[in-house]
XYZ file of C-alpha atoms in Angstrom:
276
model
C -21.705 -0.564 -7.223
C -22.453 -2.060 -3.952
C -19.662 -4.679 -2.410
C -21.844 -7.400 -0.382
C -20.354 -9.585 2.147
C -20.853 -13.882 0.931
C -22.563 -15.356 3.982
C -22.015 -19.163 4.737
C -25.492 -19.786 3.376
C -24.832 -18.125 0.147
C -21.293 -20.085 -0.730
C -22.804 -23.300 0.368
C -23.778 -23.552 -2.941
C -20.741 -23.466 -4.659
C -18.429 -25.221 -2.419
C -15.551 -27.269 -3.922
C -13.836 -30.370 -2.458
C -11.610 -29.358 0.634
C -8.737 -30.460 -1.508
C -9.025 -28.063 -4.167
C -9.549 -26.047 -1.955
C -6.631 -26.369 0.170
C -5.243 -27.265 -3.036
C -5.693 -23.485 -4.412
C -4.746 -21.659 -0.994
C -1.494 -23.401 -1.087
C -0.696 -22.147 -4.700
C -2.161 -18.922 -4.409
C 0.423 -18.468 -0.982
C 3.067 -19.742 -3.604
C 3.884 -22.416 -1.391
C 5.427 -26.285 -2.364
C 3.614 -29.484 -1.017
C 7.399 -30.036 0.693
C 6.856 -26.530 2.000
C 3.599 -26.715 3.341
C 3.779 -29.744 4.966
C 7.360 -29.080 6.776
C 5.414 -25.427 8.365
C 2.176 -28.084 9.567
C 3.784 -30.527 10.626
C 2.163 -33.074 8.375
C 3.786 -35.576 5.646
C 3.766 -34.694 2.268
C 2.547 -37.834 1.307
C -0.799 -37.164 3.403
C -0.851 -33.668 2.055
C -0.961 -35.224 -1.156
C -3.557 -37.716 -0.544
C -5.737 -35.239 1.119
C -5.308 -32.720 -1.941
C -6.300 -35.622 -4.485
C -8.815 -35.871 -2.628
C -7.820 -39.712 -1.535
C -8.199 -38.992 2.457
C -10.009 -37.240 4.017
C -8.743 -34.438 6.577
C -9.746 -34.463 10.561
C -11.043 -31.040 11.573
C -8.039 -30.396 13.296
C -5.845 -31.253 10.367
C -8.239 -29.104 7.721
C -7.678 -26.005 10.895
C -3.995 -26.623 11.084
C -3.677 -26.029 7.085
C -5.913 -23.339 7.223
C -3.734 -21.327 9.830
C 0.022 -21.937 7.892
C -1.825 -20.550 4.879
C -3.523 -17.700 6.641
C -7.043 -18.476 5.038
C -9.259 -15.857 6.245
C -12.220 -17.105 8.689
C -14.936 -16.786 6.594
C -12.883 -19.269 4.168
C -11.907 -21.587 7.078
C -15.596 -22.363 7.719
C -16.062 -22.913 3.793
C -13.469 -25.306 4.383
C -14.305 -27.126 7.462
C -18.018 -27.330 5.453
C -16.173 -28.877 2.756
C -14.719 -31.698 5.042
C -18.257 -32.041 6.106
C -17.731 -30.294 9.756
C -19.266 -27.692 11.270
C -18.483 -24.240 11.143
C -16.802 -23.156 13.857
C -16.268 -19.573 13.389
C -19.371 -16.965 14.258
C -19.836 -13.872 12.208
C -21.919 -11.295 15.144
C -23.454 -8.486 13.445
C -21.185 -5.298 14.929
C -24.611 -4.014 16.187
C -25.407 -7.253 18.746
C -25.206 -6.779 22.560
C -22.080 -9.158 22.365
C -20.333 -6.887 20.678
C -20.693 -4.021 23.213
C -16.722 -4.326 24.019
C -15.546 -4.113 20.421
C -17.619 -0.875 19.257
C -16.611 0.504 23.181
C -13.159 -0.163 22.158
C -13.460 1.207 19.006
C -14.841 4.278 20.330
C -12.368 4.779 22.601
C -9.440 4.434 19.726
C -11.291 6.916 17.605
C -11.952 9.579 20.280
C -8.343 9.227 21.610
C -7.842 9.866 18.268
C -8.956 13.211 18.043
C -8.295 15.890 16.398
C -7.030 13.655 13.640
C -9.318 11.757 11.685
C -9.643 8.116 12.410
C -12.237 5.688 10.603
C -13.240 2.029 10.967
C -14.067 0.285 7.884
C -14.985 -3.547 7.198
C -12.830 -5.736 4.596
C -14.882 -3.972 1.857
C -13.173 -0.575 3.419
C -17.240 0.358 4.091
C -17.311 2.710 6.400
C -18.536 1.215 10.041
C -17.558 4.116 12.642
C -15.607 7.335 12.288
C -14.696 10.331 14.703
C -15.538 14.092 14.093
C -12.108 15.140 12.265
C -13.594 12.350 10.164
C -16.138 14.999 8.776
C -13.354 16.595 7.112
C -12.917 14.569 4.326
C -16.526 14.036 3.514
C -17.268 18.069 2.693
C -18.897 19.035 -0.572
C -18.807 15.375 -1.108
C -21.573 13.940 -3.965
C -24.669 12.584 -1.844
C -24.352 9.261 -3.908
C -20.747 9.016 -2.478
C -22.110 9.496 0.986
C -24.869 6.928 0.946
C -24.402 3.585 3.109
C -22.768 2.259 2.410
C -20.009 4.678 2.397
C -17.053 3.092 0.631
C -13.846 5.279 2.064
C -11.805 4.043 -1.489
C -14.511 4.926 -3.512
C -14.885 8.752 -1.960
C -11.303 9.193 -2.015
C -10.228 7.711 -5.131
C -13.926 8.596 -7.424
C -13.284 11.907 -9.629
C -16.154 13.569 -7.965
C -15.156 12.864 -4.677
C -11.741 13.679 -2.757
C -9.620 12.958 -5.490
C -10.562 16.501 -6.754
C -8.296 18.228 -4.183
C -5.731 15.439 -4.201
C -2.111 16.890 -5.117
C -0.749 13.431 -5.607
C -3.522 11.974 -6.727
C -1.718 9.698 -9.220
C 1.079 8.690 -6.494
C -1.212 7.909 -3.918
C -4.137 6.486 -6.417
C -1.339 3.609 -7.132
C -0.607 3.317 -3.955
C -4.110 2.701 -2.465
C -5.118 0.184 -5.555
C -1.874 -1.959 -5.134
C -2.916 -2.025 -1.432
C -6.533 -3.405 -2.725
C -5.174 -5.827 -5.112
C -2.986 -7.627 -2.579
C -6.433 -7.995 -0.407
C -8.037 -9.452 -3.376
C -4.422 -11.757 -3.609
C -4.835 -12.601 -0.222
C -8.586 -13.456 0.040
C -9.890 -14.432 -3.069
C -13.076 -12.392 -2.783
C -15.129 -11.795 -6.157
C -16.747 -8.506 -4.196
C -13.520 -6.800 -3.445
C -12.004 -8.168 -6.333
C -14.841 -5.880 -8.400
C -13.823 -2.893 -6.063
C -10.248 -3.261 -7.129
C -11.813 -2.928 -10.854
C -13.551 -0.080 -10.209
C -11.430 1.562 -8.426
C -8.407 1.054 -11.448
C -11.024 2.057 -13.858
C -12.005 5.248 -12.468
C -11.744 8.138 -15.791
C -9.554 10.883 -15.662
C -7.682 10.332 -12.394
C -4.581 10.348 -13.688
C -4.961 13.798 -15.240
C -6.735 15.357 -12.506
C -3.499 14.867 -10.376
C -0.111 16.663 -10.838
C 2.821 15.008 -11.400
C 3.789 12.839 -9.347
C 8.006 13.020 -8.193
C 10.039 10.444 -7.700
C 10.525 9.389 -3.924
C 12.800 11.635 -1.572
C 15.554 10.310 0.304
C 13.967 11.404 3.427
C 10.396 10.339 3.012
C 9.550 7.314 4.538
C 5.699 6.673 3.726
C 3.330 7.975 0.682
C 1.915 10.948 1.994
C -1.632 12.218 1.157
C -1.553 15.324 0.135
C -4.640 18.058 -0.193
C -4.944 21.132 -1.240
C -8.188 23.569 0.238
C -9.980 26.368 -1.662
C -7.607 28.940 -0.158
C -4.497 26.960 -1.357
C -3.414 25.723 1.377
C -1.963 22.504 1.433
C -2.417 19.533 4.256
C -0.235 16.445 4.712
C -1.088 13.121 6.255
C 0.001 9.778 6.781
C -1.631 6.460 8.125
C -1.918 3.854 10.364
C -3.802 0.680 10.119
C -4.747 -1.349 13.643
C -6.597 -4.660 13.488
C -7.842 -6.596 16.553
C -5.290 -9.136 18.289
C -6.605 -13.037 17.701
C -9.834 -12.350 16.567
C -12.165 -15.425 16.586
C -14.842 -13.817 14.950
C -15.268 -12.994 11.417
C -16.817 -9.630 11.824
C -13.942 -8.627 14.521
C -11.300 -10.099 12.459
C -11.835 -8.386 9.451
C -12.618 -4.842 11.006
C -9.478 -2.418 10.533
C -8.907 1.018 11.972
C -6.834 3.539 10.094
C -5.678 6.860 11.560
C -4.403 9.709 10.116
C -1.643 11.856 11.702
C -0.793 14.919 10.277
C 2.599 14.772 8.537
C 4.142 18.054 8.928
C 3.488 21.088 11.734
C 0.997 23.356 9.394
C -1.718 20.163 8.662
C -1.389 19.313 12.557
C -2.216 22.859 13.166
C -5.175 23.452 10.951
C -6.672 20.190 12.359
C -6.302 21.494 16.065
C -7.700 24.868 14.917
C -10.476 23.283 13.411
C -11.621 21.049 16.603
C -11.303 24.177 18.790
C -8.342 22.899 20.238
């Protein structure tokens, strides 16, 4: 399976009236008419009229909606569209001389971040940028896992991939797809909504994994645990960093996780292993 990004161009297609649009952000936020209105600053009356379909919304009032129901960029353009405005919201291929200060920022996080692994990955979790503890988890991976592009869910979490050395495979499998299927909640995408699927559906990951205990009192995150060919056993946790009022759509839905080792003998290995 390959997850593809809808351009613009592609949904133009498809596009409903702004109202049902706005219509099914609002429900799918789980938010009243009253509610919505009282957080924009709008009357519900209006909110109604524009839902029905019975006014239409100034740019500025379909931008304002858009914002209290955090609708992702990509969707506020699709919405603006709608209205029968202009897009205002760029998507800039990460590879375009505007975007030299993003991937040199991104750089810098990831080699700051060494010798722990750090990746960047789009809103498909494709894998855009990675340092060299990165490597670590893509060993004796399948090629088919490796080729772009490289979906870090789908070499973790695929039975042929790093779910094989796993310890709490089935603890941190549920962990990682309830993560994916509040992304699909909170977008709406049919692509990632497909991932979540697949991911779900994977066979035999549930066996592959030992059992699972219940949470300790002390632990405060679900680790990810691995175990190497000479038993040892490595510990992380994660972070996930996003960019601060991102304007464009490639920016804003770029996400940087790092992983920190979670006890003294996985910190050790790592710094062994970079020559540290």
């Amino acid at each position: 399976m390959t997850t593809k990004t809808r351009s613009l161009g592609e949904s133009l297609g498809d596009v409903r009236p702004v109202g049902e649009q706005l219509r099914a952000w609002r429900q799918r936020r789980r938010l009243s008419q009253l509610e919505l209105s009282a957080r924009a600053d709008v009357s519900t009356r209006h909110l109604s009229f524009v839902e029905t379909g019975r006014s239409k919304p100034s740019r500025e009032m379909v931008l304002r909606l858009a914002e209290h129901l955090q609708v992702p960029l990509r969707d506020r353009n699709l919405l603006l569209v709608a209205a029968g405005y202009a897009p205002v919201y760029t998507e800039t291929p990460i590879e375009e001389p505007r975007m030299d200060a993003v991937r040199a920022a991104l750089r810098q996080v990831l080699a700051g971040h060494e010798p722990y692994p750090a990746v960047v990955v789009d809103r498909f979790w494709n894998l855009i940028d990675a340092n060299g503890a990165a490597a670590f988890f893509m060993e004796d991976a399948p090629a088919e896992l490796l080729e772009p592009p490289l979906n870090v869910l789908r070499l973790s979490m695929h039975p042929d991939g790093l779910a094989r050395n796993i310890v709490n495979l089935g603890e941190w499998r549920a962990h990682m797809i309830d993560r994916v299927r509040r992304h699909v909640a909170l977008t709406a995408d049919p692509a990632l909504a497909d991932l979540y699927r697949e991911l779900r559906d994977y066979p035999g990951a549930e066996a592959a994994a030992e059992p699972a205990p219940p949470p300790a009192g002390h632990e405060v995150f679900v680790p990810l645990r691995l175990r190497l060919d000479d038993g040892r056993r490595l510990s992380f946790f994660t972070t996930i960093a996003t960019f601060g009022t991102p304007v464009d759509i490639t920016v804003a839905e770029l996400a940087i996780e790092s992983f920190y080792p979670a006890d003294e003998a996985t910190g050790a290995f790592l710094r062994e292993r970079a020559g540290w």
